Short mmCIF file of C-alpha atoms and ligand atoms in Angstrom, two decimals:
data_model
loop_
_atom_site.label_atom_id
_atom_site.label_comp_id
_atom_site.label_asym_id
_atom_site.label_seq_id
_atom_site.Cartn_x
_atom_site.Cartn_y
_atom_site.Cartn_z
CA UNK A 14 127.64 85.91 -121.40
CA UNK A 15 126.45 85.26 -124.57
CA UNK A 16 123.10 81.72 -124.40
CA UNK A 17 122.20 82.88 -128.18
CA UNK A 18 121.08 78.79 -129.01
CA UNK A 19 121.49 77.42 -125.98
CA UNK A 20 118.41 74.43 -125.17
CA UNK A 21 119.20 73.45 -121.85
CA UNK A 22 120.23 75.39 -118.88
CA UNK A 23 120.78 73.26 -115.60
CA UNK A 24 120.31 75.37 -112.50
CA UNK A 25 122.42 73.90 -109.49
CA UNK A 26 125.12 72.13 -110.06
CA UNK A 27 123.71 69.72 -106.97
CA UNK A 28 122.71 65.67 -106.98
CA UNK A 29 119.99 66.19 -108.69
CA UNK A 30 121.15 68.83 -111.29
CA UNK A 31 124.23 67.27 -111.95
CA UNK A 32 122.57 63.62 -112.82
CA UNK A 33 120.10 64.98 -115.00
CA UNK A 34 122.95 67.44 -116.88
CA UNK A 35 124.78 63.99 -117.51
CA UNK A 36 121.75 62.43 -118.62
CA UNK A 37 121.21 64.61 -121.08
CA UNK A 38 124.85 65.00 -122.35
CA UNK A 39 125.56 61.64 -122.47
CA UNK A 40 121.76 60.10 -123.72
CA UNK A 41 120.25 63.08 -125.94
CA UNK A 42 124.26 64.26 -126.73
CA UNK A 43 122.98 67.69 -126.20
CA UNK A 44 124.90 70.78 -125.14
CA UNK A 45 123.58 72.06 -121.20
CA UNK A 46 125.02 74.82 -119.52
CA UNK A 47 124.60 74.28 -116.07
CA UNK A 48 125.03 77.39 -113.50
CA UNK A 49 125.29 77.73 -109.78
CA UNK A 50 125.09 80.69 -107.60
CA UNK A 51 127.68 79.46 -105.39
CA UNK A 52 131.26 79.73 -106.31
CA UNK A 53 131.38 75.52 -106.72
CA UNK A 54 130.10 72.43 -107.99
CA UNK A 55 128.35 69.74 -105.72
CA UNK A 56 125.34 71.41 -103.69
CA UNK A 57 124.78 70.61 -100.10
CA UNK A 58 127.29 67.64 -100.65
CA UNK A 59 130.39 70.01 -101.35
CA UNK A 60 133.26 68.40 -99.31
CA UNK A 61 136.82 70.92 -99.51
CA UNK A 62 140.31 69.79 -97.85
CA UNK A 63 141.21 72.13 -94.85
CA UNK A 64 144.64 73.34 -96.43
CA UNK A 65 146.25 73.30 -92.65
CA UNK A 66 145.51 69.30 -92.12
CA UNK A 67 144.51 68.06 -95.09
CA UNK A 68 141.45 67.04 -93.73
CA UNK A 69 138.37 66.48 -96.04
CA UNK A 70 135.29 68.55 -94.94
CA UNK A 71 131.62 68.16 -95.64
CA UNK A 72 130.82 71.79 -95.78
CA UNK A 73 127.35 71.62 -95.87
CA UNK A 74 126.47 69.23 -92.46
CA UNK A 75 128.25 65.73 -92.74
CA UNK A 76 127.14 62.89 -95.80
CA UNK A 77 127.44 59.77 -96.03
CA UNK A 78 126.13 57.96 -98.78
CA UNK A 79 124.28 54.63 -98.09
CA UNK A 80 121.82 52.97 -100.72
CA UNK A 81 120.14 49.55 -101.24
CA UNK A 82 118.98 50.90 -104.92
CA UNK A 83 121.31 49.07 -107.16
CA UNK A 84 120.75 51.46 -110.23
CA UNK A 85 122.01 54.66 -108.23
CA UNK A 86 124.89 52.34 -106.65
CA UNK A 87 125.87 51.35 -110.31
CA UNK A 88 125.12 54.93 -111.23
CA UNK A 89 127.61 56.49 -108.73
CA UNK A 90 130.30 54.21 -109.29
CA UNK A 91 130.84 54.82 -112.61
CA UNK A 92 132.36 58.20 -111.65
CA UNK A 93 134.19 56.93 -108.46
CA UNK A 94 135.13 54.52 -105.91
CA UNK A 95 133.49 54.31 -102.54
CA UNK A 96 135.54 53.46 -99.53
CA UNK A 97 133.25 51.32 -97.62
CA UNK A 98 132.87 53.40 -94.48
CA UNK A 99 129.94 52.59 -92.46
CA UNK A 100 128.42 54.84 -89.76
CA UNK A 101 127.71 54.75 -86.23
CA UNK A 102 126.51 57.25 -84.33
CA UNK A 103 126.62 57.87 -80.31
CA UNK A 104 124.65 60.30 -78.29
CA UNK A 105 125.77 62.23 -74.70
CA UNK A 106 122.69 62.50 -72.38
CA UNK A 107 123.94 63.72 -68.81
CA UNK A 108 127.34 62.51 -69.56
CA UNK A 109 126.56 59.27 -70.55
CA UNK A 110 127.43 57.64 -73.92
CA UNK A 111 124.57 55.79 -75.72
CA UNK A 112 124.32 53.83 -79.14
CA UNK A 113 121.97 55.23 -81.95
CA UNK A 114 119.96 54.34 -83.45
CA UNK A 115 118.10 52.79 -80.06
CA UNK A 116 119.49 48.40 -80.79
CA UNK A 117 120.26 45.91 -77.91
CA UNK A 118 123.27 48.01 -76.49
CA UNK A 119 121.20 51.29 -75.92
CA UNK A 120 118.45 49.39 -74.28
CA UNK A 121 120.62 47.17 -71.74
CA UNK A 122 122.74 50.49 -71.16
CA UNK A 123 119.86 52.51 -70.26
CA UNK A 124 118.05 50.10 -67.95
CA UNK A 125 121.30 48.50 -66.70
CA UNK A 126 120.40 44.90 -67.68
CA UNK A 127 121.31 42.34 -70.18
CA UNK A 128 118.33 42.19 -72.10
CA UNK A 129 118.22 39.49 -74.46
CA UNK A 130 116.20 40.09 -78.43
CA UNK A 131 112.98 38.63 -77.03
CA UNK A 132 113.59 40.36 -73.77
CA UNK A 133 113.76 43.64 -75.19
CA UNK A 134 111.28 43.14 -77.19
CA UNK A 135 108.71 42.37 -74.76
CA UNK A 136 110.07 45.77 -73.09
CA UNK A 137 109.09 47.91 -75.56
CA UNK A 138 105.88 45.96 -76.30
CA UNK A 139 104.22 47.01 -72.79
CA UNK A 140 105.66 50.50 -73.62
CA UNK A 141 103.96 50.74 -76.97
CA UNK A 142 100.79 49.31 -75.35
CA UNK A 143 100.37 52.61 -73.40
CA UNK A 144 99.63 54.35 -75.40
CA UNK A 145 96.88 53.63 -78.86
CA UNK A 146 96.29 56.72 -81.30
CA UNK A 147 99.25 58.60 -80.66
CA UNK A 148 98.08 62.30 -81.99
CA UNK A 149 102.13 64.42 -81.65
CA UNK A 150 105.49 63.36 -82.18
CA UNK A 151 105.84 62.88 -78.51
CA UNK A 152 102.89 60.19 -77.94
CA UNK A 153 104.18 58.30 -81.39
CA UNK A 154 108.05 58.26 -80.32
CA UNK A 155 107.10 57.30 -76.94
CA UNK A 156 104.67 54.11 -78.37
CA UNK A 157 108.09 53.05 -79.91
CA UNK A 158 110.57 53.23 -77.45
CA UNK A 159 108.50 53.91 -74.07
CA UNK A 160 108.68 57.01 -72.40
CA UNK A 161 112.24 56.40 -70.72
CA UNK A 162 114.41 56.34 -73.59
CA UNK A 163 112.43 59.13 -75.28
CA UNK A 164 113.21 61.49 -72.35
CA UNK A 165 116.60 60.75 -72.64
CA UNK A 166 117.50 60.13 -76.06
CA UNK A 167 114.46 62.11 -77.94
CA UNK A 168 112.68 65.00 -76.65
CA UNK A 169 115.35 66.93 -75.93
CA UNK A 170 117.55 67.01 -79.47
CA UNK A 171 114.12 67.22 -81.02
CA UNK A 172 113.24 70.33 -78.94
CA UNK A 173 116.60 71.64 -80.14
CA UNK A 174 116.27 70.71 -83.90
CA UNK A 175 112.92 71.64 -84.45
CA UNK A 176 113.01 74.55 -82.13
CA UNK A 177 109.70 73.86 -80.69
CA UNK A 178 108.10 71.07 -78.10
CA UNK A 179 107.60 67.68 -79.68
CA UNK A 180 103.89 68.11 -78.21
CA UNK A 181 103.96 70.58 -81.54
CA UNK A 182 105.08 68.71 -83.69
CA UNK A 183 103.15 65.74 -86.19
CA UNK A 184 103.45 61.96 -85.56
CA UNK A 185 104.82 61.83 -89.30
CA UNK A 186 108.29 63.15 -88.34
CA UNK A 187 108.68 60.15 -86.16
CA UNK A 188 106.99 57.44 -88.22
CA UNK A 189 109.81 54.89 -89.05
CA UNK A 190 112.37 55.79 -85.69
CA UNK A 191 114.47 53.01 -86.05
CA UNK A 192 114.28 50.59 -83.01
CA UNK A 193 116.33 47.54 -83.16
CA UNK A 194 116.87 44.92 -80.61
CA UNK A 195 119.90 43.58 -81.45
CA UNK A 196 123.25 44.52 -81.17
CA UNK A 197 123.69 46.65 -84.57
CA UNK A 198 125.16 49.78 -84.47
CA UNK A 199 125.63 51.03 -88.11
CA UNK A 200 123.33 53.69 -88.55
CA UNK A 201 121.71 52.44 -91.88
CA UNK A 202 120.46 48.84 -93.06
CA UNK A 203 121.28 49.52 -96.58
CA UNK A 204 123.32 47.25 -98.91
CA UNK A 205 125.82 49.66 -100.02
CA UNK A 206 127.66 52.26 -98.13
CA UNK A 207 130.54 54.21 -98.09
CA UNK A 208 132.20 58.00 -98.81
CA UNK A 209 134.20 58.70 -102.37
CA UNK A 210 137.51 58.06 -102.40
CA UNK A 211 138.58 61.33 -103.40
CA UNK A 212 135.37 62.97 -101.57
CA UNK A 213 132.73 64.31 -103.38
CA UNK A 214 134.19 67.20 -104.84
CA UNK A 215 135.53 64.76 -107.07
CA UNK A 216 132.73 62.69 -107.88
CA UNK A 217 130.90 65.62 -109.10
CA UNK A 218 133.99 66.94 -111.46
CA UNK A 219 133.79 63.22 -112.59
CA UNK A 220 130.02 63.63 -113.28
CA UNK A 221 130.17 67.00 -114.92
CA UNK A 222 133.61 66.66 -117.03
CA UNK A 223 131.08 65.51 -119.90
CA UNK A 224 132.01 67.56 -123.37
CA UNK A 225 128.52 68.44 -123.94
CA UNK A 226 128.60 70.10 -120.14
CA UNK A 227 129.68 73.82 -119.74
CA UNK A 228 129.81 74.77 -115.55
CA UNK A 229 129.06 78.55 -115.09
CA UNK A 230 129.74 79.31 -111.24
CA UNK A 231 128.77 82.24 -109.09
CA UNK A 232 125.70 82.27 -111.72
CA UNK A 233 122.46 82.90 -110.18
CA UNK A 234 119.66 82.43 -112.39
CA UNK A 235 117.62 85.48 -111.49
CA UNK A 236 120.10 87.55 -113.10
CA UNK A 237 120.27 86.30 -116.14
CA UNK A 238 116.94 84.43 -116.91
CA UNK A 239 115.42 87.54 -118.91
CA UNK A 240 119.16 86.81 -121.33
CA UNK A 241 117.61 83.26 -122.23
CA UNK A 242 116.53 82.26 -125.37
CA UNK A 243 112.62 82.16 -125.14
CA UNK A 244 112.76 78.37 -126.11
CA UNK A 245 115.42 77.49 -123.80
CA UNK A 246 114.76 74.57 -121.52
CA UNK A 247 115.28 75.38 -117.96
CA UNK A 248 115.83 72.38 -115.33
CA UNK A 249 115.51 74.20 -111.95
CA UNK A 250 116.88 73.22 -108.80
CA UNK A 251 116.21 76.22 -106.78
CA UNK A 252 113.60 76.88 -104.50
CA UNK A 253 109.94 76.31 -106.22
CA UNK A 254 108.14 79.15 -104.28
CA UNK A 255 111.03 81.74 -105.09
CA UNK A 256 110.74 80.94 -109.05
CA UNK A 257 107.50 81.67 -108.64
CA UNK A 258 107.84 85.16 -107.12
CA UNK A 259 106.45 83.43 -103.76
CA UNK A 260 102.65 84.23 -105.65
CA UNK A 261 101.37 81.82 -102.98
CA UNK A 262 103.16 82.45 -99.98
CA UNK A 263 106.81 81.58 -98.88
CA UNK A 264 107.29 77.60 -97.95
CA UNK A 265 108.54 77.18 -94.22
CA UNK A 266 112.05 75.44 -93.78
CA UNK A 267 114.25 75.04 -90.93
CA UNK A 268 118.51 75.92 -91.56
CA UNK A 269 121.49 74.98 -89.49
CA UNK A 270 124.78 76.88 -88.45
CA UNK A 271 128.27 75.44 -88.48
CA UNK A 272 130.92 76.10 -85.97
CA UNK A 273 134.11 75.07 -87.40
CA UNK A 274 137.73 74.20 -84.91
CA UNK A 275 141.11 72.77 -85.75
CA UNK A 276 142.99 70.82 -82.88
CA UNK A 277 146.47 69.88 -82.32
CA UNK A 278 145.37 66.33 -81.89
CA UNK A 279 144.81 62.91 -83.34
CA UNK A 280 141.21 62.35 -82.03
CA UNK A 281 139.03 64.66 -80.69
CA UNK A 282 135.97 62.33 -79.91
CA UNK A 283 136.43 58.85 -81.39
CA UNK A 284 133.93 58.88 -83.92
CA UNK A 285 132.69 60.70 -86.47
CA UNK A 286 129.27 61.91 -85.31
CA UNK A 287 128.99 62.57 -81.74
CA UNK A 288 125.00 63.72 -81.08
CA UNK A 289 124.28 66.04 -78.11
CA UNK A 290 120.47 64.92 -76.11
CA UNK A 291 121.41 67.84 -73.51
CA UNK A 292 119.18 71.24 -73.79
CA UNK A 293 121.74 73.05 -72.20
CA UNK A 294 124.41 72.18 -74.65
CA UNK A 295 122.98 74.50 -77.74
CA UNK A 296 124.16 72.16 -80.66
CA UNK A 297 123.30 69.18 -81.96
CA UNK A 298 126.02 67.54 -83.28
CA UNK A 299 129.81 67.73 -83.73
CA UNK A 300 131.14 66.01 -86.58
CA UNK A 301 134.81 64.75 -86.83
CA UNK A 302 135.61 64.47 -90.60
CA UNK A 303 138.72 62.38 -90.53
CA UNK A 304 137.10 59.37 -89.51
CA UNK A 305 135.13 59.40 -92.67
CA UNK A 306 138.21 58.85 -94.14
CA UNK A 307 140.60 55.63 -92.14
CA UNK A 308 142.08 54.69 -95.56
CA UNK A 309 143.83 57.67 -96.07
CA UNK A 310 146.41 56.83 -93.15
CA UNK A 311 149.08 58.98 -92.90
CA UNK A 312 145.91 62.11 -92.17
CA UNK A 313 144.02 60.05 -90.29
CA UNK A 314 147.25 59.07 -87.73
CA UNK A 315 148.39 62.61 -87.77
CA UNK A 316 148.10 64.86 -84.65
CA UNK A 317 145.51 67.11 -86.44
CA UNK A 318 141.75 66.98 -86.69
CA UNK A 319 138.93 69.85 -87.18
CA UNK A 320 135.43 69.52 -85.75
CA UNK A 321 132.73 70.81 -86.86
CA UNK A 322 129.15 72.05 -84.45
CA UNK A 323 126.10 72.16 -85.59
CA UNK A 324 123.56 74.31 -84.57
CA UNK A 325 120.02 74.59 -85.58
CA UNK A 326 118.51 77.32 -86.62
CA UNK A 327 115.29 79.52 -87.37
CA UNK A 328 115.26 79.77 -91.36
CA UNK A 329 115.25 83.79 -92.65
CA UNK A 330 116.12 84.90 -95.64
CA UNK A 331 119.42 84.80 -96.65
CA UNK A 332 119.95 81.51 -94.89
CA UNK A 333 120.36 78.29 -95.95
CA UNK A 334 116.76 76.23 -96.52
CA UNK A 335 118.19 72.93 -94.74
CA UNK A 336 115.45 70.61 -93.68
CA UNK A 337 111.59 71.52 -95.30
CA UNK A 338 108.58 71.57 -92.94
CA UNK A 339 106.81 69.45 -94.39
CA UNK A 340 103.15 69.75 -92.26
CA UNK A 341 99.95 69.69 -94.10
CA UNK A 342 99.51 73.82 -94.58
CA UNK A 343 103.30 73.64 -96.47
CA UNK A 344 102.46 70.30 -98.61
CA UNK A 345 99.46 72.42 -99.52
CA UNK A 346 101.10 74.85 -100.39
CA UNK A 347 104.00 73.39 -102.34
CA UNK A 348 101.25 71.42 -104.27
CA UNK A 349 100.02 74.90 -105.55
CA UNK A 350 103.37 75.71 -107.10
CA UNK A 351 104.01 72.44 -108.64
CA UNK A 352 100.70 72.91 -110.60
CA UNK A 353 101.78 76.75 -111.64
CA UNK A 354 105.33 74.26 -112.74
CA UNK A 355 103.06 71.88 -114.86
CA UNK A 356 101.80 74.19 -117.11
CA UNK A 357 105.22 75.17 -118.98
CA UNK A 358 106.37 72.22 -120.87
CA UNK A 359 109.74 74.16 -120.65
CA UNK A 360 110.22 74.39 -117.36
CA UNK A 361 111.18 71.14 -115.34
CA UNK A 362 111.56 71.75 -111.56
CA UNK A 363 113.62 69.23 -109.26
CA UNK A 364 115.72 68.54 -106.25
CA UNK A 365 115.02 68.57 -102.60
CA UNK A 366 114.84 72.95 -102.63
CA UNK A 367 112.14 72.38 -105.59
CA UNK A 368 110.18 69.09 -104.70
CA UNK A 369 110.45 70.45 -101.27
CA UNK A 370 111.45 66.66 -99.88
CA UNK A 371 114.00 65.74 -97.51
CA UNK A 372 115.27 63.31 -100.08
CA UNK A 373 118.81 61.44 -99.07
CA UNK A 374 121.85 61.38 -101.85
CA UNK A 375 120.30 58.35 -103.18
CA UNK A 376 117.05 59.36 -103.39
CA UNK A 377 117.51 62.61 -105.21
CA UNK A 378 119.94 60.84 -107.72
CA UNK A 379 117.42 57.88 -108.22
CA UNK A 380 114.28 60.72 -108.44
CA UNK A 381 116.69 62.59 -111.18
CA UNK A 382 117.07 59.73 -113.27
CA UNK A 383 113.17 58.84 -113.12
CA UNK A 384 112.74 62.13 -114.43
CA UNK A 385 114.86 62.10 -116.77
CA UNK A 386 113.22 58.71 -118.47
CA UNK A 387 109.50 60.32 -117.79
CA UNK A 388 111.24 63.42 -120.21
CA UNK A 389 112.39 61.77 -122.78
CA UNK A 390 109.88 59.50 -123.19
CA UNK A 391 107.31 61.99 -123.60
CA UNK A 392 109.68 63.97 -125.81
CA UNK A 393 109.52 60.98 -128.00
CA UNK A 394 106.04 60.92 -127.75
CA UNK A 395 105.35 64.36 -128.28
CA UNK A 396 107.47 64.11 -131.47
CA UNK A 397 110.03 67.05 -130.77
CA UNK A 398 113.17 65.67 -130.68
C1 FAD B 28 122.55 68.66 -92.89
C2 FAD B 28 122.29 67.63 -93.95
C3 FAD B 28 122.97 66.43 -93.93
C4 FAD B 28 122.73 65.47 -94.90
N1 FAD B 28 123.39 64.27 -94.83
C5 FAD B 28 123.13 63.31 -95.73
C6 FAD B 28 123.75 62.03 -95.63
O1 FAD B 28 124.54 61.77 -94.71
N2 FAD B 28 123.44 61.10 -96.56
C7 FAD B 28 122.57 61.35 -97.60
O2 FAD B 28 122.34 60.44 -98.42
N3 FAD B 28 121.98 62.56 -97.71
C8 FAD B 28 122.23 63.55 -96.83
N4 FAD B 28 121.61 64.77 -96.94
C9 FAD B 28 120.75 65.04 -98.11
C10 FAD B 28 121.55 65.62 -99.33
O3 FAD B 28 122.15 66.83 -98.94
C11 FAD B 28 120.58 65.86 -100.49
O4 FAD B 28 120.03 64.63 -100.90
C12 FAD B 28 121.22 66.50 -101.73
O5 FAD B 28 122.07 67.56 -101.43
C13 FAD B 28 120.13 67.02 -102.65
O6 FAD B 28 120.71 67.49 -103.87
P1 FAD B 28 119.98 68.60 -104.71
O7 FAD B 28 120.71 68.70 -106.00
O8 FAD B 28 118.52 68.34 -104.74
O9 FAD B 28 120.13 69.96 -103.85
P2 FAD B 28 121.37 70.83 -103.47
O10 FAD B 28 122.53 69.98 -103.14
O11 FAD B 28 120.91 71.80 -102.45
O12 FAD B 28 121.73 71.61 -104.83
C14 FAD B 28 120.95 72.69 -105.29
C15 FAD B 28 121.91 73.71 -105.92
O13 FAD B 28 121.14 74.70 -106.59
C16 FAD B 28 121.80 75.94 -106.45
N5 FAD B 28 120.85 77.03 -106.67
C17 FAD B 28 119.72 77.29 -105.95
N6 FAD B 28 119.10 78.41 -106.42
C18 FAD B 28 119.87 78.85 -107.45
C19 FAD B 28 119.78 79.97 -108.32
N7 FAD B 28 118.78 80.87 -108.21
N8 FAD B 28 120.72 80.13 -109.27
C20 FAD B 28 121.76 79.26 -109.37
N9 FAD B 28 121.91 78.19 -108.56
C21 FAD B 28 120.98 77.98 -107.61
C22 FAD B 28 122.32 75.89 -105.02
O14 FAD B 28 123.39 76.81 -104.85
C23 FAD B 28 122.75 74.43 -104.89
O15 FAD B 28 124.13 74.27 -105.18
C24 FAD B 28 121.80 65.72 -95.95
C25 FAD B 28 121.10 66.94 -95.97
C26 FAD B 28 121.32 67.87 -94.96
C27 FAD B 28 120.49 69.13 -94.95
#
């Protein structure tokens, strides 16, 4: 491979790489290269039809995109059409179905009544009431809900996803649980929702097609960043404390594993996301992918579907660095390498595996066009262009 001249390498061909790649193609009408280690574009979003049902797959954990941030709507849909699917999500606790988030439904099914809003309300008021400074995930999830539906509906998948008591764990995690008491199911409030039409593989070929763009796969950057030119601007979207050689430590995340089966019939569970508050059942989640997609009929009727179960796991190298641990000793921590980051003006670091945030689609796209403006704008001021 030959980068004699080459300004702007993109690592990770991800959200957040991918926006800012465009960015710069389309806004500075610069040449990027953009490389990923895997062997395809699209990150942790990367969605690939099963060739035996046609069924489109969210390889990476399921993703649905859902924004009230009318910029990174507008953004998005430039590149592709969104097919308006809105999600609910149920959870099994001792073989009983309940509605999540916790709205009207979950609270009458649980107690067996027929709350009313103000009814409910006045529920969970005398739960929260119990309990003042909560100090642990536990005491703050129970002020919220009351110590009933936590049991069932909580501790347990939290045990399982965090691998740990929620005793353990810090009343951040749980600071905006979603409690509703009305009848709303879908699982976000925000404005605009929905899955690409032709999934996301396709909405990040749309995003990346750009002239000025050249896609390198199966590229990692450690083995070829000593081949760069010496004032080549690198946009990095790997992991902060690895680019660094880990000189502070290694940051603390927690990974997943995926189960995959195929069944000889049209629904396996009647929803997309079916959520598991059992201990003894070891996963999480099983996700159903062709309900992301009703428009595509004649797939969606057929006798086919694949599941998918998701496990949580202990993070090791080699793994994939899902969901960051984001306690005080790892923000610490991560703050360190972001001020090693600060002092190369050639080096801008990004995305959720750099900025060490669980960031949503929206977020990460609206964070990589903020960053974008903050660059050029001090290019311009710094005169380089
Ligand atoms: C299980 C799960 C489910 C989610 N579901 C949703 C959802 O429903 N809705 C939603 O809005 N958000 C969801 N998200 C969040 C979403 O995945 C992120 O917002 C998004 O993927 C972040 O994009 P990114 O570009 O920062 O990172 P990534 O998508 O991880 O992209 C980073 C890329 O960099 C590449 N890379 C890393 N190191 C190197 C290297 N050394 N050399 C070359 N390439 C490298 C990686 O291979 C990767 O492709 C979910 C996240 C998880 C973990």
């Amino acid at each position: 491979m030959n980068f004699g001249g080459l300004k702007y390498i993109v690592v990770g061909a991800g959200f957040w790489g991918s926006v800012f790649a465009e960015r710069l193609a389309s806004v500075l009408n610069e040449k990027i290269l953009v490389i990923d280690k895997r062997n395809h574009i699209g990150g942790n979003c990367y969605s690939k039809t099963d060739k035996k049902t046609g069924i489109e797959c969210h390889q990476y954990g399921c993703h649905i995109f859902h924004t009230s941030l009318k910029n990174v709507w507008d953004y998005v849909n430039r590149f592709s059409e969104f097919n308006g699917y809105k999600h609910k999500v149920l959870i099994l606790n001792k073989n009983k179905v309940y509605s999540m988030p916790v709205n009207l439904a979950t609270i009458n099914s649980y107690y067996n009544l027929n709350l009313t809003p103000v009814e409910a309300e006045a529920l969970l008021k005398k739960e929260k009431d119990k309990i003042k400074n909560p100090k642990n995930f536990e005491e703050k999830a129970i002020s919220i809900i009351g110590s009933g539906l936590y049991g069932t509906l909580i501790k347990n998948y939290t045990t399982k996803q965090w691998g740990t008591d929620p005793k353990n764990l810090s009343p951040e995690i749980i600071a905006r649980l979603p409690v509703r008491t009305n009848y709303n199911d879908n699982y976000y409030y925000d404005m605009y929702q929905g899955i690409p039409i032709e999934g996301y593989t396709g909405l990040f070929g749309k995003i990346l097609a750009h002239k000025n763009i050249t896609v390198k796969l199966n590229t990692d950057y450690y083995e070829i960043k000593n081949m760069l030119p010496k004032d080549c601007k690198i946009i990095f979207t790997g992991m902060i404390d690895k680019f660094f050689d880990y000189k502070h430590g290694g940051l603390a995340w927690r990974s997943l594993k995926f189960k995959w089966k195929r069944y000889n019939r049209s629904d396996f569970q009647g929803n997309a996301a079916m959520h598991f508050a059992d201990l003894d059942i070891p996963y999480t989640r099983i996700h159903e992918f062709k309900h992301y997609h009703t428009e595509r009929t004649k797939i969606f009727e057929s006798k086919k579907t694949v599941i998918c179960y998701e496990y949580p796991a202990d993070y090791k190298n080699g793994m994939e660095p899902y969901y960051p641990v984001n306690d005080k000793e790892n923000n610490y921590l991560h703050a360190k390498y972001i001020k090693e980051a600060v002092k190369n003006r050639n080096i801008i670091i990004g995305g959720r595996l750099g900025s060490y945030q669980y960031w949503d689609m929206d977020k990460t796209i609206e964070n990589a066009l903020n960053t974008f403006n903050d660059f050029i704008n001090k290019k311009y001021m710094l005169g380089n262009k």
